[in-house]
Coordinates of C-alpha atoms in Angstrom, one line a residue:
M646 CA 15.7 -18.6 -226.2
S647 CA 14.2 -21.8 -227.7
K648 CA 16.0 -25.0 -227.0
R649 CA 17.6 -26.4 -230.2
I650 CA 16.3 -30.0 -231.0
G651 CA 17.5 -30.8 -234.5
W652 CA 17.7 -29.6 -238.1
L653 CA 15.0 -28.3 -240.3
G654 CA 14.9 -29.2 -244.0
S655 CA 18.2 -29.5 -245.8
G656 CA 20.3 -28.8 -242.6
R657 CA 20.7 -25.1 -243.3
V658 CA 18.3 -24.0 -240.4
R659 CA 18.4 -25.2 -236.8
L660 CA 15.1 -26.6 -235.6
T661 CA 13.9 -25.2 -232.3
E662 CA 11.2 -26.4 -230.0
A663 CA 9.0 -23.6 -231.4
D664 CA 9.7 -24.9 -234.9
D665 CA 8.9 -28.5 -233.8
L666 CA 5.5 -27.2 -232.4
A667 CA 4.9 -25.3 -235.6
Q668 CA 5.3 -28.4 -237.6
R669 CA 3.0 -30.5 -235.5
V670 CA 0.3 -27.7 -235.5
T671 CA 0.6 -27.4 -239.3
A672 CA 0.3 -31.1 -239.8
K673 CA -2.8 -31.3 -237.7
M674 CA -4.4 -28.2 -239.5
F675 CA -3.4 -29.5 -243.0
S676 CA -4.9 -32.9 -242.2
E677 CA -8.2 -31.3 -241.6
D678 CA -8.0 -28.7 -244.4
N679 CA -10.1 -30.2 -247.2
A680 CA -9.9 -27.1 -249.3
S681 CA -6.2 -26.8 -249.5
R682 CA -5.7 -30.6 -250.1
A683 CA -8.4 -30.6 -252.9
M684 CA -6.5 -27.7 -254.6
G685 CA -3.4 -30.0 -254.6
M686 CA -1.5 -27.9 -252.1
V687 CA 1.6 -29.2 -250.3
V688 CA 3.1 -27.8 -247.2
D689 CA 6.8 -27.6 -248.2
A690 CA 8.2 -26.3 -244.9
C691 CA 7.1 -24.4 -241.9
G692 CA 8.5 -23.1 -238.6
D693 CA 7.8 -20.6 -235.9
G694 CA 6.0 -17.7 -237.6
W695 CA 6.4 -18.9 -241.1
A696 CA 5.1 -21.4 -243.7
R697 CA 5.8 -22.3 -247.3
V698 CA 3.0 -23.9 -249.3
S699 CA 2.9 -24.7 -253.0
M700 CA 0.5 -25.9 -255.7
T701 CA 0.5 -26.5 -259.5
V702 CA -2.0 -24.5 -261.5
R703 CA -4.5 -26.9 -263.1
S704 CA -6.9 -26.2 -266.0
D705 CA -9.9 -26.1 -263.7
M706 CA -8.2 -23.1 -262.0
L707 CA -8.2 -20.9 -265.1
N708 CA -10.3 -17.7 -265.5
G709 CA -11.8 -16.5 -268.9
H710 CA -8.4 -15.1 -270.0
G711 CA -6.8 -18.6 -269.7
T712 CA -4.7 -17.6 -266.7
C713 CA -4.9 -18.6 -263.0
H714 CA -8.0 -17.1 -261.4
G715 CA -6.9 -14.7 -258.6
G716 CA -9.1 -16.5 -256.2
F717 CA -7.0 -19.6 -256.3
M718 CA -3.9 -17.6 -255.8
F719 CA -5.6 -15.9 -252.8
V720 CA -6.4 -19.3 -251.3
L721 CA -2.9 -20.4 -251.7
A722 CA -1.6 -17.3 -249.8
D723 CA -4.3 -17.5 -247.2
S724 CA -3.4 -21.1 -246.5
A725 CA 0.3 -20.3 -246.0
F726 CA -0.8 -17.3 -243.8
A727 CA -3.0 -19.6 -241.8
F728 CA -0.2 -22.1 -241.1
A729 CA 2.1 -19.3 -240.2
C730 CA -0.1 -17.5 -237.8
N731 CA -1.3 -20.6 -236.0
S732 CA 2.3 -21.9 -235.7
G733 CA 2.5 -21.1 -231.9
N734 CA -0.5 -23.3 -231.3
Q735 CA -2.9 -20.5 -230.4
R736 CA -6.0 -20.6 -232.5
T737 CA -5.7 -17.6 -234.9
V738 CA -8.0 -16.5 -237.7
A739 CA -7.8 -13.9 -240.5
Q740 CA -9.1 -10.4 -239.6
H741 CA -8.2 -8.7 -242.8
C742 CA -6.4 -9.7 -246.0
A743 CA -5.3 -7.9 -249.1
I744 CA -3.6 -9.3 -252.3
S745 CA -1.9 -7.5 -255.2
F746 CA -1.5 -9.5 -258.5
L747 CA 1.6 -8.6 -260.4
K748 CA 1.7 -10.9 -263.3
P749 CA -0.5 -13.6 -264.9
V750 CA 0.2 -17.3 -264.2
L751 CA -0.3 -20.0 -266.8
P752 CA -1.7 -23.6 -266.4
G753 CA 1.0 -26.0 -265.3
Q754 CA 3.0 -23.4 -263.4
R755 CA 4.1 -24.2 -259.9
L756 CA 3.3 -21.5 -257.4
T757 CA 4.9 -21.2 -254.0
A758 CA 3.5 -19.0 -251.2
E759 CA 5.8 -18.1 -248.3
A760 CA 4.2 -16.4 -245.3
R761 CA 6.3 -14.6 -242.6
R762 CA 5.3 -12.9 -239.4
Q763 CA 6.3 -9.2 -239.5
A764 CA 4.9 -8.1 -236.2
H765 CA 2.6 -9.1 -233.4
A766 CA 1.2 -7.4 -230.4
G767 CA -1.5 -8.6 -228.0
R768 CA -3.9 -10.8 -230.0
S769 CA -3.0 -9.3 -233.5
G770 CA -0.3 -10.1 -236.0
V771 CA 0.8 -8.9 -239.3
Y772 CA 2.0 -11.4 -242.0
D773 CA 3.5 -10.9 -245.4
V774 CA 3.0 -13.5 -248.0
T775 CA 5.0 -13.6 -251.3
I776 CA 3.7 -15.8 -254.2
A777 CA 6.4 -16.8 -256.7
D778 CA 6.4 -19.1 -259.7
E779 CA 9.0 -21.9 -260.3
T780 CA 11.5 -19.3 -261.7
D781 CA 11.2 -17.4 -258.4
A782 CA 9.4 -14.5 -260.1
V783 CA 7.0 -12.9 -257.7
V784 CA 3.5 -13.1 -259.2
A785 CA 1.5 -11.7 -256.2
T786 CA 1.9 -10.3 -252.8
F787 CA -0.5 -10.7 -249.8
Q788 CA -0.7 -9.1 -246.5
G789 CA -2.8 -10.6 -243.7
L790 CA -3.8 -9.3 -240.3
S791 CA -4.5 -12.1 -237.8
R792 CA -6.6 -12.2 -234.6
R793 CA -6.0 -14.8 -231.9
I794 CA -9.1 -16.4 -230.5
D795 CA -9.6 -18.9 -227.6
G796 CA -8.2 -22.4 -227.8
T797 CA -5.3 -24.3 -229.2
V798 CA -4.9 -26.4 -232.4
I799 CA -3.3 -29.4 -230.8
E800 CA -3.1 -30.7 -227.2
T801 CA 0.3 -30.2 -225.6
M802 CA 1.7 -31.8 -222.5
T803 CA 1.9 -29.5 -219.5
V804 CA 3.4 -30.2 -216.2
E805 CA 1.6 -29.1 -213.1
A806 CA 3.6 -27.0 -210.6
G807 CA 5.6 -29.2 -208.3
A808 CA 4.9 -32.4 -210.3
A809 CA 7.6 -34.4 -211.8
P810 CA 7.6 -34.4 -215.6
A811 CA 6.8 -37.7 -217.4
K812 CA 9.7 -39.7 -218.7
G813 CA 11.2 -38.0 -221.8
V814 CA 9.4 -34.7 -221.1
T815 CA 11.2 -31.7 -219.9
A816 CA 9.4 -28.8 -218.1

Protein backbone atom coordinates (compact mmCIF):
# COMPACT_ATOMS: atom_id res chain seq x y z
CA MET A 1 0.00 0.00 0.00
CA SER A 2 1.28 3.48 -0.85
CA LYS A 3 1.90 5.93 1.95
CA ARG A 4 -0.59 8.83 2.00
CA ILE A 5 1.11 12.21 1.78
CA GLY A 6 -1.64 14.75 1.15
CA TRP A 7 -4.65 15.66 -0.97
CA LEU A 8 -4.99 15.71 -4.76
CA GLY A 9 -6.99 18.43 -6.49
CA SER A 10 -10.09 19.62 -4.68
CA GLY A 11 -9.52 17.36 -1.69
CA ARG A 12 -11.75 14.53 -2.86
CA VAL A 13 -8.87 12.12 -3.56
CA ARG A 14 -6.03 11.24 -1.21
CA LEU A 15 -2.56 11.84 -2.69
CA THR A 16 -0.23 8.87 -2.37
CA GLU A 17 3.54 8.65 -2.89
CA ALA A 18 2.78 7.06 -6.28
CA ASP A 19 0.53 10.02 -7.19
CA ASP A 20 3.24 12.46 -6.11
CA LEU A 21 5.77 10.63 -8.32
CA ALA A 22 3.29 10.68 -11.22
CA GLN A 23 2.88 14.45 -10.85
CA ARG A 24 6.64 15.04 -10.87
CA VAL A 25 7.11 12.75 -13.88
CA THR A 26 4.27 14.45 -15.77
CA ALA A 27 5.64 17.92 -14.98
CA LYS A 28 9.06 16.91 -16.35
CA MET A 29 7.60 15.31 -19.49
CA PHE A 30 5.24 18.22 -20.16
CA SER A 31 8.07 20.75 -19.76
CA GLU A 32 9.86 19.01 -22.64
CA ASP A 33 6.76 18.27 -24.76
CA ASN A 34 6.87 21.03 -27.36
CA ALA A 35 4.06 19.50 -29.44
CA SER A 36 1.48 19.37 -26.63
CA ARG A 37 2.35 22.85 -25.40
CA ALA A 38 2.20 24.28 -28.94
CA MET A 39 -1.32 22.88 -29.30
CA GLY A 40 -2.36 24.73 -26.14
CA MET A 41 -2.76 21.62 -24.00
CA VAL A 42 -2.90 21.82 -20.22
CA VAL A 43 -2.40 18.95 -17.80
CA ASP A 44 -5.42 19.34 -15.54
CA ALA A 45 -4.59 16.50 -13.15
CA CYS A 46 -2.69 13.24 -12.96
CA GLY A 47 -1.90 10.39 -10.63
CA ASP A 48 -0.66 6.84 -10.59
CA GLY A 49 -1.86 5.28 -13.87
CA TRP A 50 -4.03 8.16 -15.04
CA ALA A 51 -3.90 11.67 -16.49
CA ARG A 52 -6.38 14.35 -17.58
CA VAL A 53 -5.31 16.77 -20.34
CA SER A 54 -7.38 19.47 -22.05
CA MET A 55 -7.20 21.91 -24.95
CA THR A 56 -9.44 24.35 -26.79
CA VAL A 57 -10.03 23.70 -30.50
CA ARG A 58 -8.59 26.58 -32.52
CA SER A 59 -9.35 27.61 -36.09
CA ASP A 60 -5.97 26.24 -37.26
CA MET A 61 -7.08 22.79 -36.02
CA LEU A 62 -10.06 22.54 -38.39
CA ASN A 63 -10.39 20.19 -41.33
CA GLY A 64 -12.16 20.85 -44.66
CA HIS A 65 -15.55 20.29 -43.03
CA GLY A 66 -14.98 23.05 -40.47
CA THR A 67 -14.67 20.60 -37.57
CA CYS A 68 -11.68 19.57 -35.48
CA HIS A 69 -9.28 17.44 -37.51
CA GLY A 70 -9.14 13.94 -36.06
CA GLY A 71 -5.35 14.10 -35.91
CA PHE A 72 -5.52 16.83 -33.28
CA MET A 73 -7.93 14.78 -31.17
CA PHE A 74 -5.57 11.81 -31.56
CA VAL A 75 -2.63 13.90 -30.30
CA LEU A 76 -4.67 15.06 -27.29
CA ALA A 77 -5.54 11.46 -26.40
CA ASP A 78 -1.98 10.29 -27.06
CA SER A 79 -0.57 12.96 -24.75
CA ALA A 80 -2.89 11.92 -21.91
CA PHE A 81 -1.94 8.29 -22.61
CA ALA A 82 1.78 9.17 -22.47
CA PHE A 83 1.47 10.91 -19.11
CA ALA A 84 -0.59 8.04 -17.68
CA CYS A 85 1.68 5.23 -18.84
CA ASN A 86 4.88 7.00 -17.71
CA SER A 87 3.41 7.87 -14.31
CA GLY A 88 5.47 5.21 -12.52
CA ASN A 89 8.72 6.81 -13.75
CA GLN A 90 9.62 3.94 -16.06
CA ARG A 91 10.13 5.17 -19.63
CA THR A 92 7.19 3.86 -21.63
CA VAL A 93 6.22 4.34 -25.27
CA ALA A 94 3.17 3.63 -27.40
CA GLN A 95 3.21 0.25 -29.10
CA HIS A 96 -0.25 0.46 -30.69
CA CYS A 97 -3.10 2.98 -30.57
CA ALA A 98 -6.61 3.11 -32.02
CA ILE A 99 -9.19 5.89 -31.94
CA SER A 100 -12.90 6.00 -32.72
CA PHE A 101 -14.51 9.37 -33.47
CA LEU A 102 -18.10 9.63 -32.26
CA LYS A 103 -19.18 13.18 -33.02
CA PRO A 104 -17.80 16.32 -34.65
CA VAL A 105 -16.12 19.02 -32.59
CA LEU A 106 -16.45 22.70 -33.47
CA PRO A 107 -13.96 25.54 -33.07
CA GLY A 108 -13.90 27.01 -29.59
CA GLN A 109 -14.96 23.80 -27.89
CA ARG A 110 -12.88 22.66 -24.92
CA LEU A 111 -11.84 19.00 -25.10
CA THR A 112 -10.66 16.92 -22.17
CA ALA A 113 -8.91 13.57 -22.56
CA GLU A 114 -8.77 11.30 -19.53
CA ALA A 115 -6.47 8.29 -19.75
CA ARG A 116 -6.69 5.39 -17.30
CA ARG A 117 -4.62 2.23 -16.97
CA GLN A 118 -6.86 -0.81 -17.41
CA ALA A 119 -4.28 -3.58 -17.15
CA HIS A 120 -0.56 -4.20 -17.18
CA ALA A 121 1.63 -7.27 -17.28
CA GLY A 122 5.38 -7.44 -17.69
CA ARG A 123 6.45 -4.56 -19.91
CA SER A 124 3.02 -4.01 -21.52
CA GLY A 125 0.01 -1.98 -20.43
CA VAL A 126 -3.47 -1.23 -21.75
CA TYR A 127 -4.95 2.26 -21.35
CA ASP A 128 -8.38 3.62 -22.24
CA VAL A 129 -8.76 7.30 -23.05
CA THR A 130 -12.08 9.12 -23.24
CA ILE A 131 -12.26 12.50 -24.97
CA ALA A 132 -15.21 14.63 -23.90
CA ASP A 133 -16.35 18.16 -24.71
CA GLU A 134 -17.20 20.86 -22.18
CA THR A 135 -20.70 19.37 -21.70
CA ASP A 136 -19.10 15.99 -20.82
CA ALA A 137 -20.41 14.47 -24.07
CA VAL A 138 -17.96 11.81 -25.27
CA VAL A 139 -16.64 12.79 -28.71
CA ALA A 140 -14.02 10.05 -29.16
CA THR A 141 -12.53 7.00 -27.48
CA PHE A 142 -8.92 5.84 -27.74
CA GLN A 143 -7.16 2.70 -26.64
CA GLY A 144 -3.40 2.51 -26.28
CA LEU A 145 -1.06 -0.39 -25.75
CA SER A 146 2.15 0.70 -24.04
CA ARG A 147 5.59 -0.88 -23.93
CA ARG A 148 8.09 -0.13 -21.16
CA ILE A 149 11.65 0.57 -22.32
CA ASP A 150 14.88 1.11 -20.41
CA GLY A 151 15.37 4.16 -18.24
CA THR A 152 13.44 6.61 -16.11
CA VAL A 153 11.93 10.02 -16.79
CA ILE A 154 13.28 11.71 -13.66
CA GLU A 155 16.05 10.92 -11.23
CA THR A 156 14.78 9.65 -7.91
CA MET A 157 16.62 9.37 -4.64
CA THR A 158 17.58 5.88 -3.64
CA VAL A 159 19.08 4.69 -0.41
CA GLU A 160 21.81 2.06 -0.62
CA ALA A 161 21.36 -1.02 1.54
CA GLY A 162 22.62 -0.34 5.03
CA ALA A 163 23.08 3.40 4.49
CA ALA A 164 21.18 5.92 6.56
CA PRO A 165 18.65 7.92 4.53
CA ALA A 166 19.28 11.63 4.02
CA LYS A 167 17.43 14.02 6.31
CA GLY A 168 13.76 14.18 5.26
CA VAL A 169 13.98 11.04 3.08
CA THR A 170 12.35 7.81 4.13
CA ALA A 171 13.49 4.48 2.82
